[in-house]
Amino acid sequence: MTSVRGARRRCAPLFLTLLALGGTLAPPALAAPADQGFGVPLANAIREEAGGDIKRFYADRGYQPLWVRGGKVGPEAAMLLGYLSTARFDGLKPASGDVRDLEEVIARSRGGDARALARAEVELSAAFARYVRDMRRPGDAEMEYADKSLKPKRADTETTLRAAAFPKDFGAYMKNMGWMSEHYVRLRALMRRAQGGGVPEEVMDRLRLNLDRARILPGPYTHHIVVDASSGQLWYYGAGERVGMMKVVVGAPETQTPMLAGKLQWAILNPYWNVPDYLAQKSIAPKVLAGRSLASLRMEALSDWGPNPRTLKSSEIDWPAVAAGDRLLRLRELPGRSNSMGKVKFLFPNDEGIYLHDTPDRALLGKPDRHFSNGCIRLENAAKLGQWLLHRSINTKSKTPEQAVPLPVEVPVYLTYITAMATERGIAFRDDVYGRDG
């Protein structure tokens, strides 16, 4: 199965290995065998039929089947055949030959012969692994990986099948495309709608780019967060489902929120807000020159950007030089109810200086267009997200500034940009405020 836009990306990485509770990536435990009561003959036949990575997968589960139950191939096989026959909606060439071969193998298994069932079992697993790897190939979307471990890697067949065997309900996993993000599944449905409706090629190109952006997002069985800078929405996932969602304020067109992936590691309670240089020049310095004090602005000036700076008196500062842009000054807003960071900020290491944080400015969250920030993500409900991340409340009686609390588990966060959406009339796109769809 190859990409419509070229065979140079035949197979793709499956970024689907699950986060263990201890915060490390580990192989998932396997679900209960699907056909425990069918007996030894089928297991022995699978042992003889399988080879390579597929055999290692079945060996780990005692050669019990994934697709066969009660002596016959289960309904999940029909779901796979449906996906394979409509692979063009994934940007792949439909493998009609593979579909016919699988149909013949399944037909021969209907007599209940153990050898024929084993052949169908192994062939279905091989076809499924190929399809998932091809779906998850990196396309044309650009993503910066602040944590290199999140960069998609080509997974072997065993890893793909182990991820499929992890959920308790294999049928639901297949029906919902559990190996892919819900955003991908939604866009795939849009692609299906578009290809059957005579949509102009420029619209198809834009839709394919959106599909590629969703392609590199993990499925819901991985503990993670997605922020869409197009719609101003955040979703968080774990244990095979979406746990919650909320509105966010994201970067303005001149200070865009980047396409970026990293791992959240810290919650900072009672945070300072470090004032950007341009705001120190354009906003704070003019106010001081007009007679406002730093204390009235709940701000303080520091001697440098090091870990132990000295607090400066206002009289020590050449404010006209700051206002003119001739001198850079480190300013920070003190913690408190009106602090621009609110009660908490959530940090992940990245060179862009991007993080997620609370906000006292609730009015912006009520606007349909929420592109107002300097690039960081302002949260509608930081307390709720903090409860999920920390497994406890973010509230603290201590007024100590900048209380650093490590997250129990590092949580991947993906900042993306998906403009395509469905409407009653068909396919539509949000305004391309960042100019990335062109």
Coordinates of C-alpha atoms in Angstrom, one line a residue:
M1 CA 0.0 0.0 0.0
T2 CA 1.7 3.2 -1.1
S3 CA 1.0 6.9 -0.8
V4 CA -1.0 8.5 -3.6
R5 CA 1.7 11.3 -3.6
G6 CA 4.6 9.0 -4.1
A7 CA 6.1 5.7 -3.1
R8 CA 9.0 7.4 -1.2
R9 CA 6.9 7.1 2.0
R10 CA 5.7 3.5 1.6
C11 CA 5.5 2.7 5.3
A12 CA 5.0 4.9 8.3
P13 CA 5.9 4.8 12.0
L14 CA 3.2 3.7 14.4
F15 CA 3.5 6.1 17.3
L16 CA 1.2 4.1 19.5
T17 CA 3.3 2.6 22.3
L18 CA 1.4 3.3 25.5
L19 CA 2.6 5.5 28.4
A20 CA 3.0 3.4 31.5
L21 CA 1.9 4.8 34.8
G22 CA 5.4 5.4 35.8
G23 CA 6.0 7.8 33.0
T24 CA 8.1 5.5 30.7
L25 CA 7.2 4.0 27.4
A26 CA 6.6 0.3 27.8
P27 CA 4.9 -2.5 25.9
P28 CA 1.2 -2.8 26.9
A29 CA -0.2 -5.9 28.7
L30 CA -2.2 -8.1 26.4
A31 CA -6.0 -8.5 26.6
A32 CA -7.5 -11.8 27.4
P33 CA -7.2 -14.3 24.5
A34 CA -10.1 -14.1 22.1
D35 CA -10.8 -17.8 21.7
Q36 CA -9.8 -19.5 24.9
G37 CA -12.3 -22.3 24.5
F38 CA -11.5 -23.4 21.0
G39 CA -8.8 -25.7 22.1
V40 CA -5.2 -26.6 21.4
P41 CA -5.5 -27.4 17.6
L42 CA -5.9 -23.8 16.6
A43 CA -3.1 -22.6 18.8
N44 CA -0.8 -25.3 17.4
A45 CA -1.8 -24.3 13.9
I46 CA -1.1 -20.6 14.5
R47 CA 2.3 -21.6 15.9
E48 CA 3.1 -23.4 12.6
E49 CA 1.6 -20.8 10.4
A50 CA 3.1 -17.6 11.9
G51 CA 6.7 -16.4 11.5
G52 CA 8.9 -13.4 12.4
D53 CA 7.3 -10.5 14.3
I54 CA 3.9 -12.1 14.0
K55 CA 5.0 -15.3 15.6
R56 CA 6.6 -13.4 18.5
F57 CA 3.3 -11.5 19.0
Y58 CA 1.4 -14.8 19.1
A59 CA 4.0 -16.5 21.3
D60 CA 3.5 -13.9 23.9
R61 CA -0.2 -14.7 24.1
G62 CA 0.1 -18.4 24.0
Y63 CA -0.7 -18.6 20.3
Q64 CA -4.3 -17.6 21.1
P65 CA -6.1 -15.8 18.2
L66 CA -7.0 -12.1 18.0
W67 CA -9.4 -12.3 15.0
V68 CA -11.0 -15.8 15.5
R69 CA -13.6 -16.5 18.2
G70 CA -15.8 -19.5 18.7
G71 CA -14.3 -21.3 15.7
K72 CA -14.9 -18.6 13.1
V73 CA -13.5 -15.3 12.0
G74 CA -15.0 -12.4 14.0
P75 CA -16.7 -9.2 12.6
E76 CA -13.5 -7.2 13.1
A77 CA -12.2 -8.8 9.9
A78 CA -15.0 -7.2 7.9
M79 CA -14.1 -3.8 9.4
L80 CA -10.5 -4.3 8.3
L81 CA -11.6 -5.2 4.7
G82 CA -13.7 -2.1 4.6
Y83 CA -10.8 0.1 5.6
L84 CA -8.5 -1.6 3.1
S85 CA -11.0 -1.1 0.3
T86 CA -11.3 2.6 1.1
A87 CA -7.7 3.3 1.7
R88 CA -7.8 6.2 -0.8
F89 CA -9.4 8.2 2.0
D90 CA -6.2 7.8 3.9
G91 CA -4.1 9.1 1.0
L92 CA -3.2 5.5 0.2
K93 CA -3.7 3.4 -2.9
P94 CA -6.4 0.8 -2.2
A95 CA -4.9 -2.7 -2.1
S96 CA -7.6 -4.5 -4.0
G97 CA -5.4 -7.5 -4.4
D98 CA -4.9 -7.8 -0.7
V99 CA -8.7 -7.5 -0.1
R100 CA -9.4 -10.3 -2.6
D101 CA -6.8 -12.5 -1.0
L102 CA -8.1 -11.9 2.5
E103 CA -11.7 -12.6 1.4
E104 CA -10.6 -15.9 -0.1
V105 CA -8.6 -16.9 3.0
I106 CA -11.6 -16.0 5.2
A107 CA -14.0 -18.0 3.0
R108 CA -11.8 -21.1 3.2
S109 CA -11.9 -20.8 7.0
R110 CA -15.6 -21.1 7.3
G111 CA -15.5 -24.8 7.5
G112 CA -13.9 -24.6 10.9
D113 CA -10.6 -26.4 10.0
A114 CA -7.9 -25.3 12.4
R115 CA -5.3 -24.9 9.7
A116 CA -7.6 -22.7 7.6
L117 CA -8.6 -20.6 10.6
A118 CA -4.9 -20.1 11.5
R119 CA -4.1 -19.0 8.0
A120 CA -6.9 -16.4 8.1
E121 CA -5.8 -15.3 11.6
V122 CA -2.2 -14.7 10.5
E123 CA -3.0 -13.1 7.2
L124 CA -5.4 -10.7 8.9
S125 CA -2.8 -9.7 11.4
A126 CA -0.2 -9.1 8.7
A127 CA -2.6 -7.0 6.6
F128 CA -3.7 -5.0 9.6
A129 CA -0.1 -4.2 10.6
R130 CA 0.8 -3.1 7.1
Y131 CA -2.3 -0.9 6.9
V132 CA -1.7 0.8 10.2
R133 CA 2.0 1.5 9.5
D134 CA 1.1 3.0 6.1
M135 CA -1.6 5.2 7.7
R136 CA 0.8 6.6 10.2
R137 CA 3.6 7.5 7.8
P138 CA 4.7 11.1 8.2
G139 CA 3.1 13.1 5.4
D140 CA 3.7 16.8 4.5
A141 CA 2.7 18.3 7.8
E142 CA 5.6 20.0 9.7
M143 CA 6.0 19.5 13.4
E144 CA 8.8 20.6 15.7
Y145 CA 9.6 17.9 18.3
A146 CA 10.9 19.5 21.5
D147 CA 11.2 16.0 22.9
K148 CA 12.8 13.8 20.3
S149 CA 11.2 10.7 21.7
L150 CA 7.9 11.9 20.4
K151 CA 9.1 12.0 16.8
P152 CA 7.2 9.2 14.9
K153 CA 9.3 6.1 14.4
R154 CA 8.5 3.1 12.3
A155 CA 7.2 0.4 14.6
D156 CA 7.5 -3.2 13.8
T157 CA 4.6 -5.6 13.3
E158 CA 4.8 -7.0 16.8
T159 CA 4.4 -3.5 18.4
T160 CA 1.4 -2.7 16.2
L161 CA -0.4 -5.9 17.1
R162 CA 0.4 -5.6 20.8
A163 CA -1.2 -2.2 20.8
A164 CA -4.3 -3.7 19.1
A165 CA -4.5 -6.5 21.6
F166 CA -4.3 -4.2 24.6
P167 CA -7.9 -2.9 24.7
K168 CA -10.5 -5.1 26.4
D169 CA -12.9 -4.5 23.4
F170 CA -11.1 -5.3 20.2
G171 CA -14.3 -4.7 18.2
A172 CA -14.6 -1.1 19.5
Y173 CA -10.9 -0.6 18.8
M174 CA -11.4 -1.6 15.2
K175 CA -14.7 0.3 14.8
N176 CA -13.3 3.6 16.2
M177 CA -9.8 3.2 14.5
G178 CA -8.3 3.2 18.0
W179 CA -4.8 3.4 16.6
M180 CA -5.5 6.9 15.2
S181 CA -6.5 10.2 16.7
E182 CA -10.2 11.1 16.7
H183 CA -9.2 14.2 14.7
Y184 CA -7.8 11.9 12.0
V185 CA -11.0 9.8 12.0
R186 CA -13.1 12.9 11.6
L187 CA -10.9 14.2 8.7
R188 CA -11.0 10.8 7.0
A189 CA -14.7 11.0 7.0
L190 CA -14.4 14.5 5.4
M191 CA -12.0 13.1 2.8
R192 CA -14.6 10.4 2.0
R193 CA -17.2 13.0 1.6
A194 CA -15.0 15.2 -0.6
Q195 CA -13.9 12.4 -2.9
G196 CA -17.5 11.6 -3.7
G197 CA -18.6 15.1 -4.2
G198 CA -16.6 16.6 -7.0
V199 CA -14.6 18.9 -4.8
P200 CA -12.0 21.2 -6.5
E201 CA -8.4 20.0 -6.4
E202 CA -7.2 23.0 -4.4
V203 CA -9.7 22.1 -1.7
M204 CA -8.5 18.5 -1.8
D205 CA -4.9 19.6 -1.3
R206 CA -5.9 21.6 1.7
L207 CA -7.8 18.7 3.1
R208 CA -4.9 16.3 2.6
L209 CA -2.6 18.7 4.5
N210 CA -5.1 18.8 7.4
L211 CA -5.3 15.0 7.3
D212 CA -1.5 14.8 7.5
R213 CA -1.5 17.1 10.5
A214 CA -3.9 14.7 12.3
R215 CA -2.0 11.7 11.1
I216 CA 1.0 12.4 13.4
L217 CA -1.2 12.7 16.5
P218 CA -1.4 9.6 18.8
G219 CA -4.5 7.5 19.4
P220 CA -6.6 7.8 22.5
Y221 CA -4.9 4.9 24.3
T222 CA -1.8 7.2 24.8
H223 CA -2.0 9.6 27.7
H224 CA -1.7 13.0 26.0
I225 CA -3.0 16.5 25.2
V226 CA -3.9 18.1 21.9
V227 CA -4.2 21.8 21.4
D228 CA -5.6 23.0 18.1
A229 CA -4.5 26.6 17.3
S230 CA -7.0 27.0 14.5
S231 CA -10.2 26.4 16.6
G232 CA -8.8 27.5 20.0
Q233 CA -9.6 24.1 21.6
L234 CA -7.8 21.7 23.8
W235 CA -8.5 17.9 24.3
Y236 CA -6.9 15.5 26.7
Y237 CA -6.9 11.7 26.4
G238 CA -6.1 8.5 28.3
A239 CA -7.2 4.8 28.6
G240 CA -8.8 4.8 25.2
E241 CA -11.1 7.8 25.5
R242 CA -11.2 11.6 25.5
V243 CA -11.2 12.6 29.2
G244 CA -12.1 16.3 28.7
M245 CA -11.9 19.4 26.5
M246 CA -11.9 23.1 26.9
K247 CA -11.5 26.4 25.1
V248 CA -8.1 28.0 24.9
V249 CA -6.7 31.4 23.8
V250 CA -3.8 30.9 21.4
G251 CA -1.3 33.0 19.6
A252 CA -2.2 36.1 17.5
P253 CA -1.3 36.1 13.8
E254 CA 1.9 38.1 14.6
T255 CA 2.8 35.8 17.6
Q256 CA 1.7 32.4 16.4
T257 CA 1.4 29.3 18.5
P258 CA 3.8 26.9 16.7
M259 CA 3.3 23.3 15.5
L260 CA 5.2 21.8 18.5
A261 CA 5.3 18.5 20.5
G262 CA 6.9 18.0 23.9
K263 CA 6.3 16.5 27.3
L264 CA 4.7 18.5 30.2
Q265 CA 6.9 18.0 33.2
W266 CA 6.1 20.7 35.8
A267 CA 3.2 22.7 37.3
I268 CA 4.3 26.1 38.7
L269 CA 1.9 27.3 41.3
N270 CA 1.7 31.1 42.1
P271 CA 3.7 31.9 39.1
Y272 CA 5.4 35.2 38.1
W273 CA 4.7 36.6 34.7
N274 CA 7.9 37.6 32.9
V275 CA 7.0 40.6 30.8
P276 CA 8.1 40.3 27.1
D277 CA 10.6 42.9 26.1
Y278 CA 8.3 44.6 23.6
L279 CA 5.6 45.1 26.3
A280 CA 8.2 46.5 28.7
Q281 CA 9.0 49.0 26.1
K282 CA 5.6 49.8 24.6
S283 CA 3.3 49.4 27.6
I284 CA 5.1 49.4 31.0
A285 CA 7.7 52.1 30.5
P286 CA 5.2 54.7 29.2
K287 CA 3.0 54.1 32.2
V288 CA 6.0 54.7 34.6
L289 CA 7.0 57.8 32.7
A290 CA 3.4 59.0 33.0
G291 CA 3.6 58.7 36.8
R292 CA 2.6 55.1 37.7
S293 CA 4.8 53.2 40.1
L294 CA 5.9 49.6 39.6
A295 CA 4.3 48.7 42.9
S296 CA 0.9 50.0 41.6
L297 CA 1.4 47.8 38.5
R298 CA 2.3 44.8 40.8
M299 CA 5.6 44.5 39.0
E300 CA 9.2 44.4 39.9
A301 CA 12.4 45.1 37.9
L302 CA 15.4 42.7 38.1
S303 CA 19.0 43.3 37.4
D304 CA 19.4 40.4 35.0
W305 CA 18.0 37.1 33.7
G306 CA 20.1 34.9 35.9
P307 CA 18.8 32.6 38.7
N308 CA 19.6 35.1 41.5
P309 CA 18.9 38.6 40.2
R310 CA 18.8 41.7 42.4
T311 CA 15.6 43.7 42.6
L312 CA 16.1 47.2 41.2
K313 CA 14.6 50.4 42.5
S314 CA 12.7 52.4 39.9
S315 CA 15.2 55.3 40.4
E316 CA 18.0 53.0 39.2
I317 CA 16.3 52.5 35.8
D318 CA 16.7 54.7 32.7
W319 CA 13.0 54.6 31.8
P320 CA 13.3 56.9 28.7
A321 CA 16.0 54.4 27.3
V322 CA 13.6 51.5 28.0
A323 CA 10.7 53.3 26.3
A324 CA 13.0 54.1 23.3
G325 CA 14.1 50.5 23.0
D326 CA 17.7 51.4 23.8
R327 CA 17.8 49.3 27.0
L328 CA 16.3 45.9 27.7
L329 CA 14.8 45.5 31.2
R330 CA 13.7 42.4 32.9
L331 CA 10.3 43.0 34.4
R332 CA 8.0 40.5 36.1
E333 CA 4.5 40.6 37.4
L334 CA 4.0 39.4 41.0
P335 CA 1.8 36.4 41.7
G336 CA -1.8 37.1 42.7
R337 CA -5.4 37.1 41.5
S338 CA -4.7 39.5 38.6
N339 CA -1.4 38.0 37.5
S340 CA -1.5 37.2 33.8
M341 CA -0.5 33.6 34.5
G342 CA -3.4 33.1 36.9
K343 CA -2.9 30.4 39.6
V344 CA -0.7 28.0 37.6
K345 CA 1.4 27.4 34.5
F346 CA 2.3 24.0 33.0
L347 CA 5.8 23.7 31.5
F348 CA 7.4 21.5 28.9
P349 CA 11.0 22.1 27.7
N350 CA 11.1 23.8 24.4
D351 CA 13.1 26.5 22.6
E352 CA 10.0 28.6 21.7
G353 CA 9.2 29.6 25.3
I354 CA 5.7 28.1 24.9
Y355 CA 3.6 26.8 27.9
L356 CA 0.1 26.3 29.1
H357 CA -1.3 28.6 31.8
D358 CA -4.3 29.9 33.7
T359 CA -5.7 33.3 32.9
P360 CA -7.7 36.0 34.8
D361 CA -8.9 37.5 31.5
R362 CA -12.0 35.4 31.0
A363 CA -13.7 37.6 28.4
L364 CA -11.3 36.4 25.6
L365 CA -12.4 32.8 26.1
G366 CA -16.0 33.8 25.2
K367 CA -15.0 35.1 21.8
P368 CA -15.5 32.8 18.7
D369 CA -12.0 33.8 17.5
R370 CA -9.5 33.3 20.3
H371 CA -6.2 34.3 18.6
F372 CA -4.9 36.9 21.1
S373 CA -1.9 35.5 23.1
N374 CA 1.8 35.9 22.6
G375 CA 2.0 32.3 21.5
C376 CA 1.3 30.5 24.8
I377 CA -1.9 28.7 25.6
R378 CA -4.4 30.3 28.0
L379 CA -6.7 27.7 29.6
E380 CA -10.4 27.9 30.2
N381 CA -10.2 25.6 33.2
A382 CA -6.6 25.3 34.4
A383 CA -7.9 23.8 37.7
K384 CA -9.6 20.9 35.9
L385 CA -6.6 20.2 33.7
G386 CA -4.3 20.4 36.7
Q387 CA -6.4 17.9 38.7
W388 CA -6.0 15.5 35.8
L389 CA -2.3 16.1 35.4
L390 CA -1.3 16.2 39.1
H391 CA -4.0 13.8 40.5
R392 CA -4.8 16.5 43.1
S393 CA -6.0 20.0 43.3
I394 CA -3.8 22.9 42.2
N395 CA -5.0 25.0 45.1
T396 CA -2.4 25.8 47.8
K397 CA -2.5 27.7 51.0
S398 CA 1.1 28.8 50.6
K399 CA 1.7 32.2 49.0
T400 CA 5.3 31.3 48.1
P401 CA 5.9 32.4 44.5
E402 CA 6.9 29.9 41.8
Q403 CA 6.2 26.6 43.6
A404 CA 7.5 23.9 41.2
V405 CA 5.5 20.7 41.4
P406 CA 6.7 17.8 39.2
L407 CA 3.9 15.9 37.4
P408 CA 3.6 12.3 38.5
V409 CA 3.8 11.3 34.8
E410 CA 5.3 13.3 32.0
V411 CA 2.4 14.0 29.6
P412 CA 2.9 14.5 25.8
V413 CA 1.3 17.7 24.4
Y414 CA 0.8 18.3 20.7
L415 CA 0.2 21.8 19.4
T416 CA -1.4 21.4 16.0
Y417 CA -3.4 23.4 13.4
I418 CA -6.5 21.8 11.8
T419 CA -8.7 24.2 9.8
A420 CA -11.0 21.7 8.0
M421 CA -14.4 21.0 9.5
A422 CA -17.8 19.6 8.5
T423 CA -20.9 21.7 8.1
E424 CA -24.5 20.9 7.1
R425 CA -23.7 22.0 3.6
G426 CA -20.5 20.0 3.3
I427 CA -16.8 20.7 3.9
A428 CA -15.6 24.1 5.2
F429 CA -12.4 25.6 6.5
R430 CA -11.8 28.1 9.3
D431 CA -10.0 31.3 8.4
D432 CA -6.3 30.4 7.9
V433 CA -5.2 33.0 10.4
Y434 CA -1.6 31.8 10.4
G435 CA -1.4 31.3 6.6
R436 CA -0.2 27.7 6.9
D437 CA -2.7 26.0 4.5
G438 CA -1.2 27.7 1.5

